[in-house]
Amino acid sequence: MRITVCCTDTKADPWLAGLRAAFPSATVENWAPGAAAADYAVVWAPPQQFLDEQPQLKALFNIGAGVDALMKMRLPAGAAVVRLDDAGMSVQMAEYVSHAVIRHFREFDGYEADVQQGKWSFRKPRMRADFPVGVMGLGVLGQRVARTLLQFDFPVRGWSRSAKTVEGVRCFAGEEGFEAFLAATRILVCLLPLTPDTEGIMNRQTLSRLMPGGYVINVARGGHLVEDDLLALVDSGHLAGAMLDVFRTEPLPAGHAFWQHPKISVTPHTSARTLREESIAQIAGKIAALESGQPIATLAGVVDLNKRY
Ligand code: NAP
Ligand code: GLV
């Protein structure tokens, strides 16, 4: 068996070492142009040349949860695309989103500013019933986030493509459920995959439908948000602010209005990082399952190439 690792923007060596340890008798190598045909590939942002030179791959393992970048490329015809299925990301996402929701709801930025001025001041307690959180995307990450927010007694709504039942969460589905979902949401969390259907989904029209004083938490992809529309709605006062982890252009360009905006917090695409050991263990487990004859369709995280996630 031959496994090729092909990563840009991340070091290949630790992945090679982990996969060699998992499969001592396999050939595990870093890709170089003209490399021998491999059975499996472990990739992050591979060049098109790699995909074109490896038409026989059985599976491409993406070392992230989102496959939007891969879906824009020409893929080997017979290869399944397998994304990370949690692999330690959902707890990180639950931490990040809980932090953002609680920081906003409890007005911790306001307290911080008061403390900077040596002010001992109280704010009127807010009612969590007035701050329903709506999670767009009830997949691996969205469901973990929704369940975590319930632990803090926030009213939680969820929206997905197909109908879901998540205990304690008011679930909406499909285009027909979208308006009602937005109208029932004050703090909006985006955990959708970026696809042609979800590109620009947070725009002036949709964000205007949130309850007044809405707040936006984008932890999915920058392409989900129309940045100027968000700025206009925050500046007009319809939205109270936003916490954003992902951007149309990353790194966020110097001078971008988000950097210094008093109502917008930014982080550098770090809400849920790929954890190498967990991810290698997950990918190695799936390769072993395939080698022992398990049908690929039964693996968690296999991307539906029609839906593009
Ligand atoms: P997932 O398990 O595939 O879940 C995706 C969810 O989105 C599903 O509930 C799906 O509905 C829903 N969905 C997809 N298209 C939709 C549409 N058109 N309308 C309504 N709902 C739609 O994905 P995941 O593992 O939770 O990850 C979600 C995304 O998070 C990734 O794609 C990635 O972009 C992002 N992410 C970001 C970071 C970061 O650090 N910022 C880290 C990891 C992941 P169904 O259940 O009906 O299919
Ligand atoms: C990170 O953004 C991922 O998709 O895993």
PDB file of N, CA, C and O in Angstrom, residues 173-247:
ATOM      1  N   ALA A 173     -35.770  23.534   9.140  1.00  0.00           N
ATOM      2  CA  ALA A 173     -35.021  22.918   8.037  1.00  0.00           C
ATOM      3  C   ALA A 173     -35.400  23.525   6.697  1.00  0.00           C
ATOM      4  O   ALA A 173     -36.534  23.975   6.502  1.00  0.00           O
ATOM      5  N   GLY A 174     -34.405  23.518   5.814  1.00  0.00           N
ATOM      6  CA  GLY A 174     -34.638  23.878   4.420  1.00  0.00           C
ATOM      7  C   GLY A 174     -34.960  25.355   4.210  1.00  0.00           C
ATOM      8  O   GLY A 174     -35.109  26.114   5.164  1.00  0.00           O
ATOM      9  N   GLU A 175     -35.067  25.704   2.943  1.00  0.00           N
ATOM     10  CA  GLU A 175     -35.372  27.106   2.618  1.00  0.00           C
ATOM     11  C   GLU A 175     -36.686  27.541   3.238  1.00  0.00           C
ATOM     12  O   GLU A 175     -36.832  28.670   3.693  1.00  0.00           O
ATOM     13  N   GLU A 176     -37.636  26.590   3.311  1.00  0.00           N
ATOM     14  CA  GLU A 176     -38.958  26.948   3.828  1.00  0.00           C
ATOM     15  C   GLU A 176     -38.910  27.254   5.325  1.00  0.00           C
ATOM     16  O   GLU A 176     -39.776  27.965   5.835  1.00  0.00           O
ATOM     17  N   GLY A 177     -37.893  26.759   6.017  1.00  0.00           N
ATOM     18  CA  GLY A 177     -37.803  27.019   7.454  1.00  0.00           C
ATOM     19  C   GLY A 177     -36.874  28.185   7.802  1.00  0.00           C
ATOM     20  O   GLY A 177     -36.732  28.547   8.979  1.00  0.00           O
ATOM     21  N   PHE A 178     -36.233  28.769   6.795  1.00  0.00           N
ATOM     22  CA  PHE A 178     -35.150  29.719   7.068  1.00  0.00           C
ATOM     23  C   PHE A 178     -35.649  31.033   7.681  1.00  0.00           C
ATOM     24  O   PHE A 178     -35.090  31.535   8.646  1.00  0.00           O
ATOM     25  N   GLU A 179     -36.720  31.570   7.116  1.00  0.00           N
ATOM     26  CA  GLU A 179     -37.232  32.866   7.616  1.00  0.00           C
ATOM     27  C   GLU A 179     -37.637  32.741   9.076  1.00  0.00           C
ATOM     28  O   GLU A 179     -37.316  33.603   9.897  1.00  0.00           O
ATOM     29  N   ALA A 180     -38.362  31.676   9.391  1.00  0.00           N
ATOM     30  CA  ALA A 180     -38.847  31.492  10.770  1.00  0.00           C
ATOM     31  C   ALA A 180     -37.665  31.296  11.714  1.00  0.00           C
ATOM     32  O   ALA A 180     -37.662  31.790  12.851  1.00  0.00           O
ATOM     33  N   PHE A 181     -36.626  30.587  11.239  1.00  0.00           N
ATOM     34  CA  PHE A 181     -35.416  30.393  12.040  1.00  0.00           C
ATOM     35  C   PHE A 181     -34.762  31.743  12.357  1.00  0.00           C
ATOM     36  O   PHE A 181     -34.421  32.038  13.504  1.00  0.00           O
ATOM     37  N   LEU A 182     -34.608  32.584  11.332  1.00  0.00           N
ATOM     38  CA  LEU A 182     -33.959  33.885  11.547  1.00  0.00           C
ATOM     39  C   LEU A 182     -34.785  34.748  12.495  1.00  0.00           C
ATOM     40  O   LEU A 182     -34.239  35.403  13.397  1.00  0.00           O
ATOM     41  N   ALA A 183     -36.097  34.732  12.312  1.00  0.00           N
ATOM     42  CA  ALA A 183     -36.966  35.581  13.139  1.00  0.00           C
ATOM     43  C   ALA A 183     -36.941  35.141  14.606  1.00  0.00           C
ATOM     44  O   ALA A 183     -37.232  35.937  15.501  1.00  0.00           O
ATOM     45  N   ALA A 184     -36.576  33.885  14.837  1.00  0.00           N
ATOM     46  CA  ALA A 184     -36.561  33.353  16.206  1.00  0.00           C
ATOM     47  C   ALA A 184     -35.159  33.395  16.806  1.00  0.00           C
ATOM     48  O   ALA A 184     -34.910  32.788  17.852  1.00  0.00           O
ATOM     49  N   THR A 185     -34.237  34.091  16.139  1.00  0.00           N
ATOM     50  CA  THR A 185     -32.819  34.074  16.540  1.00  0.00           C
ATOM     51  C   THR A 185     -32.329  35.481  16.857  1.00  0.00           C
ATOM     52  O   THR A 185     -32.598  36.426  16.119  1.00  0.00           O
ATOM     53  N   ARG A 186     -31.577  35.611  17.935  1.00  0.00           N
ATOM     54  CA  ARG A 186     -30.903  36.898  18.216  1.00  0.00           C
ATOM     55  C   ARG A 186     -29.395  36.768  18.034  1.00  0.00           C
ATOM     56  O   ARG A 186     -28.746  37.659  17.507  1.00  0.00           O
ATOM     57  N   ILE A 187     -28.847  35.665  18.509  1.00  0.00           N
ATOM     58  CA  ILE A 187     -27.404  35.456  18.299  1.00  0.00           C
ATOM     59  C   ILE A 187     -27.273  34.361  17.236  1.00  0.00           C
ATOM     60  O   ILE A 187     -27.717  33.223  17.446  1.00  0.00           O
ATOM     61  N   LEU A 188     -26.694  34.738  16.096  1.00  0.00           N
ATOM     62  CA  LEU A 188     -26.623  33.810  14.963  1.00  0.00           C
ATOM     63  C   LEU A 188     -25.222  33.206  14.876  1.00  0.00           C
ATOM     64  O   LEU A 188     -24.236  33.940  14.818  1.00  0.00           O
ATOM     65  N   VAL A 189     -25.153  31.877  14.851  1.00  0.00           N
ATOM     66  CA  VAL A 189     -23.873  31.167  14.742  1.00  0.00           C
ATOM     67  C   VAL A 189     -23.847  30.465  13.393  1.00  0.00           C
ATOM     68  O   VAL A 189     -24.783  29.719  13.073  1.00  0.00           O
ATOM     69  N   CYS A 190     -22.798  30.694  12.605  1.00  0.00           N
ATOM     70  CA  CYS A 190     -22.716  29.994  11.317  1.00  0.00           C
ATOM     71  C   CYS A 190     -21.759  28.820  11.406  1.00  0.00           C
ATOM     72  O   CYS A 190     -20.563  29.007  11.639  1.00  0.00           O
ATOM     73  N   LEU A 191     -22.302  27.627  11.215  1.00  0.00           N
ATOM     74  CA  LEU A 191     -21.483  26.408  11.134  1.00  0.00           C
ATOM     75  C   LEU A 191     -21.903  25.569   9.932  1.00  0.00           C
ATOM     76  O   LEU A 191     -22.030  24.337  10.009  1.00  0.00           O
ATOM     77  N   LEU A 192     -22.120  26.279   8.829  1.00  0.00           N
ATOM     78  CA  LEU A 192     -22.481  25.624   7.566  1.00  0.00           C
ATOM     79  C   LEU A 192     -21.217  25.316   6.776  1.00  0.00           C
ATOM     80  O   LEU A 192     -20.223  26.031   6.898  1.00  0.00           O
ATOM     81  N   PRO A 193     -21.262  24.329   5.905  1.00  0.00           N
ATOM     82  CA  PRO A 193     -20.176  24.208   4.920  1.00  0.00           C
ATOM     83  C   PRO A 193     -20.361  25.295   3.872  1.00  0.00           C
ATOM     84  O   PRO A 193     -21.490  25.751   3.632  1.00  0.00           O
ATOM     85  N   LEU A 194     -19.271  25.725   3.246  1.00  0.00           N
ATOM     86  CA  LEU A 194     -19.374  26.720   2.173  1.00  0.00           C
ATOM     87  C   LEU A 194     -19.633  25.994   0.858  1.00  0.00           C
ATOM     88  O   LEU A 194     -18.786  25.235   0.381  1.00  0.00           O
ATOM     89  N   THR A 195     -20.827  26.206   0.312  1.00  0.00           N
ATOM     90  CA  THR A 195     -21.233  25.576  -0.954  1.00  0.00           C
ATOM     91  C   THR A 195     -21.908  26.662  -1.798  1.00  0.00           C
ATOM     92  O   THR A 195     -22.178  27.752  -1.290  1.00  0.00           O
ATOM     93  N   PRO A 196     -22.211  26.359  -3.054  1.00  0.00           N
ATOM     94  CA  PRO A 196     -22.927  27.378  -3.844  1.00  0.00           C
ATOM     95  C   PRO A 196     -24.242  27.794  -3.177  1.00  0.00           C
ATOM     96  O   PRO A 196     -24.683  28.932  -3.323  1.00  0.00           O
ATOM     97  N   ASP A 197     -24.869  26.900  -2.408  1.00  0.00           N
ATOM     98  CA  ASP A 197     -26.140  27.247  -1.740  1.00  0.00           C
ATOM     99  C   ASP A 197     -25.952  28.147  -0.529  1.00  0.00           C
ATOM    100  O   ASP A 197     -26.903  28.809  -0.099  1.00  0.00           O
ATOM    101  N   THR A 198     -24.776  28.121   0.084  1.00  0.00           N
ATOM    102  CA  THR A 198     -24.607  28.858   1.344  1.00  0.00           C
ATOM    103  C   THR A 198     -23.675  30.066   1.207  1.00  0.00           C
ATOM    104  O   THR A 198     -23.524  30.834   2.147  1.00  0.00           O
ATOM    105  N   GLU A 199     -23.061  30.224   0.040  1.00  0.00           N
ATOM    106  CA  GLU A 199     -22.190  31.387  -0.209  1.00  0.00           C
ATOM    107  C   GLU A 199     -23.018  32.671  -0.001  1.00  0.00           C
ATOM    108  O   GLU A 199     -24.133  32.790  -0.521  1.00  0.00           O
ATOM    109  N   GLY A 200     -22.502  33.588   0.800  1.00  0.00           N
ATOM    110  CA  GLY A 200     -23.176  34.880   1.007  1.00  0.00           C
ATOM    111  C   GLY A 200     -24.489  34.779   1.761  1.00  0.00           C
ATOM    112  O   GLY A 200     -25.319  35.691   1.699  1.00  0.00           O
ATOM    113  N   ILE A 201     -24.689  33.699   2.506  1.00  0.00           N
ATOM    114  CA  ILE A 201     -25.996  33.478   3.151  1.00  0.00           C
ATOM    115  C   ILE A 201     -26.271  34.515   4.241  1.00  0.00           C
ATOM    116  O   ILE A 201     -27.429  34.811   4.545  1.00  0.00           O
ATOM    117  N   MET A 202     -25.204  35.075   4.821  1.00  0.00           N
ATOM    118  CA  MET A 202     -25.412  36.147   5.810  1.00  0.00           C
ATOM    119  C   MET A 202     -25.214  37.471   5.091  1.00  0.00           C
ATOM    120  O   MET A 202     -24.089  37.919   4.866  1.00  0.00           O
ATOM    121  N   ASN A 203     -26.319  38.075   4.694  1.00  0.00           N
ATOM    122  CA  ASN A 203     -26.281  39.317   3.927  1.00  0.00           C
ATOM    123  C   ASN A 203     -27.296  40.291   4.513  1.00  0.00           C
ATOM    124  O   ASN A 203     -27.973  39.972   5.496  1.00  0.00           O
ATOM    125  N   ARG A 204     -27.396  41.474   3.892  1.00  0.00           N
ATOM    126  CA  ARG A 204     -28.275  42.518   4.431  1.00  0.00           C
ATOM    127  C   ARG A 204     -29.694  41.998   4.644  1.00  0.00           C
ATOM    128  O   ARG A 204     -30.311  42.221   5.684  1.00  0.00           O
ATOM    129  N   GLN A 205     -30.194  41.254   3.652  1.00  0.00           N
ATOM    130  CA  GLN A 205     -31.579  40.785   3.724  1.00  0.00           C
ATOM    131  C   GLN A 205     -31.772  39.786   4.870  1.00  0.00           C
ATOM    132  O   GLN A 205     -32.689  39.917   5.676  1.00  0.00           O
ATOM    133  N   THR A 206     -30.888  38.795   4.944  1.00  0.00           N
ATOM    134  CA  THR A 206     -31.091  37.748   5.961  1.00  0.00           C
ATOM    135  C   THR A 206     -30.757  38.276   7.355  1.00  0.00           C
ATOM    136  O   THR A 206     -31.484  37.999   8.320  1.00  0.00           O
ATOM    137  N   LEU A 207     -29.682  39.054   7.472  1.00  0.00           N
ATOM    138  CA  LEU A 207     -29.300  39.546   8.810  1.00  0.00           C
ATOM    139  C   LEU A 207     -30.334  40.554   9.329  1.00  0.00           C
ATOM    140  O   LEU A 207     -30.515  40.691  10.542  1.00  0.00           O
ATOM    141  N   SER A 208     -31.050  41.221   8.415  1.00  0.00           N
ATOM    142  CA  SER A 208     -32.097  42.160   8.834  1.00  0.00           C
ATOM    143  C   SER A 208     -33.266  41.429   9.487  1.00  0.00           C
ATOM    144  O   SER A 208     -34.063  42.024  10.195  1.00  0.00           O
ATOM    145  N   ARG A 209     -33.381  40.141   9.182  1.00  0.00           N
ATOM    146  CA  ARG A 209     -34.507  39.369   9.724  1.00  0.00           C
ATOM    147  C   ARG A 209     -34.261  38.898  11.158  1.00  0.00           C
ATOM    148  O   ARG A 209     -35.170  38.391  11.812  1.00  0.00           O
ATOM    149  N   LEU A 210     -33.003  39.011  11.622  1.00  0.00           N
ATOM    150  CA  LEU A 210     -32.730  38.601  13.014  1.00  0.00           C
ATOM    151  C   LEU A 210     -33.481  39.523  13.966  1.00  0.00           C
ATOM    152  O   LEU A 210     -33.813  40.659  13.618  1.00  0.00           O
ATOM    153  N   MET A 211     -33.694  39.051  15.184  1.00  0.00           N
ATOM    154  CA  MET A 211     -34.306  39.918  16.186  1.00  0.00           C
ATOM    155  C   MET A 211     -33.448  41.175  16.353  1.00  0.00           C
ATOM    156  O   MET A 211     -32.227  41.119  16.196  1.00  0.00           O
ATOM    157  N   PRO A 212     -34.058  42.317  16.688  1.00  0.00           N
ATOM    158  CA  PRO A 212     -33.272  43.533  16.904  1.00  0.00           C
ATOM    159  C   PRO A 212     -32.189  43.284  17.964  1.00  0.00           C
ATOM    160  O   PRO A 212     -32.389  42.525  18.905  1.00  0.00           O
ATOM    161  N   GLY A 213     -31.053  43.928  17.776  1.00  0.00           N
ATOM    162  CA  GLY A 213     -29.938  43.708  18.703  1.00  0.00           C
ATOM    163  C   GLY A 213     -29.226  42.394  18.414  1.00  0.00           C
ATOM    164  O   GLY A 213     -28.571  41.823  19.288  1.00  0.00           O
ATOM    165  N   GLY A 214     -29.351  41.922  17.185  1.00  0.00           N
ATOM    166  CA  GLY A 214     -28.737  40.640  16.819  1.00  0.00           C
ATOM    167  C   GLY A 214     -27.215  40.673  16.903  1.00  0.00           C
ATOM    168  O   GLY A 214     -26.593  41.748  16.870  1.00  0.00           O
ATOM    169  N   TYR A 215     -26.651  39.489  17.007  1.00  0.00           N
ATOM    170  CA  TYR A 215     -25.186  39.361  17.123  1.00  0.00           C
ATOM    171  C   TYR A 215     -24.786  38.186  16.234  1.00  0.00           C
ATOM    172  O   TYR A 215     -25.485  37.165  16.189  1.00  0.00           O
ATOM    173  N   VAL A 216     -23.657  38.322  15.540  1.00  0.00           N
ATOM    174  CA  VAL A 216     -23.258  37.304  14.555  1.00  0.00           C
ATOM    175  C   VAL A 216     -21.945  36.653  14.979  1.00  0.00           C
ATOM    176  O   VAL A 216     -20.978  37.357  15.300  1.00  0.00           O
ATOM    177  N   ILE A 217     -21.936  35.340  14.970  1.00  0.00           N
ATOM    178  CA  ILE A 217     -20.694  34.598  15.250  1.00  0.00           C
ATOM    179  C   ILE A 217     -20.426  33.723  14.022  1.00  0.00           C
ATOM    180  O   ILE A 217     -21.170  32.780  13.743  1.00  0.00           O
ATOM    181  N   ASN A 218     -19.380  34.073  13.268  1.00  0.00           N
ATOM    182  CA  ASN A 218     -19.068  33.258  12.080  1.00  0.00           C
ATOM    183  C   ASN A 218     -17.809  32.448  12.333  1.00  0.00           C
ATOM    184  O   ASN A 218     -16.711  32.989  12.451  1.00  0.00           O
ATOM    185  N   VAL A 219     -18.001  31.133  12.412  1.00  0.00           N
ATOM    186  CA  VAL A 219     -16.871  30.224  12.633  1.00  0.00           C
ATOM    187  C   VAL A 219     -16.787  29.192  11.507  1.00  0.00           C
ATOM    188  O   VAL A 219     -16.145  28.157  11.669  1.00  0.00           O
ATOM    189  N   ALA A 220     -17.435  29.503  10.378  1.00  0.00           N
ATOM    190  CA  ALA A 220     -17.454  28.512   9.294  1.00  0.00           C
ATOM    191  C   ALA A 220     -16.472  28.915   8.188  1.00  0.00           C
ATOM    192  O   ALA A 220     -15.326  28.456   8.176  1.00  0.00           O
ATOM    193  N   ARG A 221     -16.901  29.782   7.281  1.00  0.00           N
ATOM    194  CA  ARG A 221     -16.031  30.273   6.227  1.00  0.00           C
ATOM    195  C   ARG A 221     -16.362  31.739   5.953  1.00  0.00           C
ATOM    196  O   ARG A 221     -17.529  32.149   6.046  1.00  0.00           O
ATOM    197  N   GLY A 222     -15.337  32.502   5.563  1.00  0.00           N
ATOM    198  CA  GLY A 222     -15.539  33.916   5.276  1.00  0.00           C
ATOM    199  C   GLY A 222     -16.564  34.145   4.169  1.00  0.00           C
ATOM    200  O   GLY A 222     -17.301  35.135   4.184  1.00  0.00           O
ATOM    201  N   GLY A 223     -16.644  33.212   3.217  1.00  0.00           N
ATOM    202  CA  GLY A 223     -17.554  33.365   2.088  1.00  0.00           C
ATOM    203  C   GLY A 223     -19.024  33.320   2.475  1.00  0.00           C
ATOM    204  O   GLY A 223     -19.892  33.644   1.662  1.00  0.00           O
ATOM    205  N   HIS A 224     -19.328  32.923   3.701  1.00  0.00           N
ATOM    206  CA  HIS A 224     -20.742  32.912   4.129  1.00  0.00           C
ATOM    207  C   HIS A 224     -21.272  34.318   4.401  1.00  0.00           C
ATOM    208  O   HIS A 224     -22.478  34.535   4.434  1.00  0.00           O
ATOM    209  N   LEU A 225     -20.359  35.245   4.656  1.00  0.00           N
ATOM    210  CA  LEU A 225     -20.763  36.579   5.133  1.00  0.00           C
ATOM    211  C   LEU A 225     -20.485  37.637   4.072  1.00  0.00           C
ATOM    212  O   LEU A 225     -19.383  37.681   3.517  1.00  0.00           O
ATOM    213  N   VAL A 226     -21.458  38.509   3.833  1.00  0.00           N
ATOM    214  CA  VAL A 226     -21.219  39.700   3.005  1.00  0.00           C
ATOM    215  C   VAL A 226     -20.749  40.776   3.987  1.00  0.00           C
ATOM    216  O   VAL A 226     -21.535  41.330   4.765  1.00  0.00           O
ATOM    217  N   GLU A 227     -19.443  41.011   3.982  1.00  0.00           N
ATOM    218  CA  GLU A 227     -18.822  41.794   5.058  1.00  0.00           C
ATOM    219  C   GLU A 227     -19.366  43.222   5.119  1.00  0.00           C
ATOM    220  O   GLU A 227     -19.633  43.743   6.211  1.00  0.00           O
ATOM    221  N   ASP A 228     -19.564  43.860   3.960  1.00  0.00           N
ATOM    222  CA  ASP A 228     -20.063  45.251   3.970  1.00  0.00           C
ATOM    223  C   ASP A 228     -21.484  45.313   4.523  1.00  0.00           C
ATOM    224  O   ASP A 228     -21.863  46.303   5.155  1.00  0.00           O
ATOM    225  N   ASP A 229     -22.276  44.282   4.275  1.00  0.00           N
ATOM    226  CA  ASP A 229     -23.657  44.266   4.793  1.00  0.00           C
ATOM    227  C   ASP A 229     -23.631  44.166   6.317  1.00  0.00           C
ATOM    228  O   ASP A 229     -24.410  44.825   7.009  1.00  0.00           O
ATOM    229  N   LEU A 230     -22.737  43.358   6.840  1.00  0.00           N
ATOM    230  CA  LEU A 230     -22.621  43.250   8.300  1.00  0.00           C
ATOM    231  C   LEU A 230     -22.227  44.607   8.891  1.00  0.00           C
ATOM    232  O   LEU A 230     -22.841  45.085   9.851  1.00  0.00           O
ATOM    233  N   LEU A 231     -21.209  45.214   8.283  1.00  0.00           N
ATOM    234  CA  LEU A 231     -20.748  46.520   8.797  1.00  0.00           C
ATOM    235  C   LEU A 231     -21.887  47.534   8.787  1.00  0.00           C
ATOM    236  O   LEU A 231     -22.090  48.261   9.770  1.00  0.00           O
ATOM    237  N   ALA A 232     -22.647  47.571   7.707  1.00  0.00           N
ATOM    238  CA  ALA A 232     -23.740  48.554   7.605  1.00  0.00           C
ATOM    239  C   ALA A 232     -24.781  48.299   8.702  1.00  0.00           C
ATOM    240  O   ALA A 232     -25.276  49.247   9.331  1.00  0.00           O
ATOM    241  N   LEU A 233     -25.100  47.033   8.952  1.00  0.00           N
ATOM    242  CA  LEU A 233     -26.139  46.723   9.949  1.00  0.00           C
ATOM    243  C   LEU A 233     -25.643  46.956  11.377  1.00  0.00           C
ATOM    244  O   LEU A 233     -26.424  47.319  12.262  1.00  0.00           O
ATOM    245  N   VAL A 234     -24.340  46.765  11.598  1.00  0.00           N
ATOM    246  CA  VAL A 234     -23.791  47.065  12.929  1.00  0.00           C
ATOM    247  C   VAL A 234     -23.777  48.590  13.108  1.00  0.00           C
ATOM    248  O   VAL A 234     -24.212  49.106  14.143  1.00  0.00           O
ATOM    249  N   ASP A 235     -23.332  49.292  12.090  1.00  0.00           N
ATOM    250  CA  ASP A 235     -23.232  50.754  12.209  1.00  0.00           C
ATOM    251  C   ASP A 235     -24.609  51.412  12.318  1.00  0.00           C
ATOM    252  O   ASP A 235     -24.751  52.459  12.947  1.00  0.00           O
ATOM    253  N   SER A 236     -25.633  50.763  11.733  1.00  0.00           N
ATOM    254  CA  SER A 236     -26.982  51.338  11.837  1.00  0.00           C
ATOM    255  C   SER A 236     -27.627  50.998  13.181  1.00  0.00           C
ATOM    256  O   SER A 236     -28.682  51.516  13.513  1.00  0.00           O
ATOM    257  N   GLY A 237     -27.017  50.063  13.920  1.00  0.00           N
ATOM    258  CA  GLY A 237     -27.559  49.700  15.231  1.00  0.00           C
ATOM    259  C   GLY A 237     -28.509  48.512  15.195  1.00  0.00           C
ATOM    260  O   GLY A 237     -28.934  48.016  16.231  1.00  0.00           O
ATOM    261  N   HIS A 238     -28.838  47.992  13.994  1.00  0.00           N
ATOM    262  CA  HIS A 238     -29.725  46.807  13.966  1.00  0.00           C
ATOM    263  C   HIS A 238     -29.023  45.605  14.580  1.00  0.00           C
ATOM    264  O   HIS A 238     -29.633  44.803  15.288  1.00  0.00           O
ATOM    265  N   LEU A 239     -27.737  45.496  14.312  1.00  0.00           N
ATOM    266  CA  LEU A 239     -26.949  44.425  14.933  1.00  0.00           C
ATOM    267  C   LEU A 239     -26.088  45.027  16.041  1.00  0.00           C
ATOM    268  O   LEU A 239     -25.560  46.142  15.896  1.00  0.00           O
ATOM    269  N   ALA A 240     -25.953  44.259  17.127  1.00  0.00           N
ATOM    270  CA  ALA A 240     -25.149  44.753  18.249  1.00  0.00           C
ATOM    271  C   ALA A 240     -23.660  44.538  18.015  1.00  0.00           C
ATOM    272  O   ALA A 240     -22.826  45.214  18.618  1.00  0.00           O
ATOM    273  N   GLY A 241     -23.311  43.602  17.141  1.00  0.00           N
ATOM    274  CA  GLY A 241     -21.893  43.357  16.897  1.00  0.00           C
ATOM    275  C   GLY A 241     -21.669  41.965  16.349  1.00  0.00           C
ATOM    276  O   GLY A 241     -22.608  41.271  15.940  1.00  0.00           O
ATOM    277  N   ALA A 242     -20.414  41.553  16.361  1.00  0.00           N
ATOM    278  CA  ALA A 242     -20.075  40.254  15.783  1.00  0.00           C
ATOM    279  C   ALA A 242     -18.749  39.760  16.347  1.00  0.00           C
ATOM    280  O   ALA A 242     -17.898  40.561  16.759  1.00  0.00           O
ATOM    281  N   MET A 243     -18.609  38.445  16.364  1.00  0.00           N
ATOM    282  CA  MET A 243     -17.295  37.841  16.624  1.00  0.00           C
ATOM    283  C   MET A 243     -17.008  36.928  15.437  1.00  0.00           C
ATOM    284  O   MET A 243     -17.789  36.011  15.135  1.00  0.00           O
ATOM    285  N   LEU A 244     -15.920  37.211  14.770  1.00  0.00           N
ATOM    286  CA  LEU A 244     -15.635  36.562  13.487  1.00  0.00           C
ATOM    287  C   LEU A 244     -14.284  35.853  13.530  1.00  0.00           C
ATOM    288  O   LEU A 244     -13.282  36.449  13.937  1.00  0.00           O
ATOM    289  N   ASP A 245     -14.289  34.608  13.068  1.00  0.00           N
ATOM    290  CA  ASP A 245     -13.044  33.818  13.047  1.00  0.00           C
ATOM    291  C   ASP A 245     -12.540  33.607  11.619  1.00  0.00           C
ATOM    292  O   ASP A 245     -11.401  33.185  11.432  1.00  0.00           O
ATOM    293  N   VAL A 246     -13.418  33.863  10.648  1.00  0.00           N
ATOM    294  CA  VAL A 246     -13.087  33.530   9.252  1.00  0.00           C
ATOM    295  C   VAL A 246     -13.473  34.706   8.363  1.00  0.00           C
ATOM    296  O   VAL A 246     -14.417  35.437   8.669  1.00  0.00           O
ATOM    297  N   PHE A 247     -12.757  34.873   7.254  1.00  0.00           N
ATOM    298  CA  PHE A 247     -12.871  36.094   6.456  1.00  0.00           C
ATOM    299  C   PHE A 247     -12.759  35.773   4.973  1.00  0.00           C
ATOM    300  O   PHE A 247     -12.184  34.746   4.592  1.00  0.00           O
TER     301      PHE A 247
END
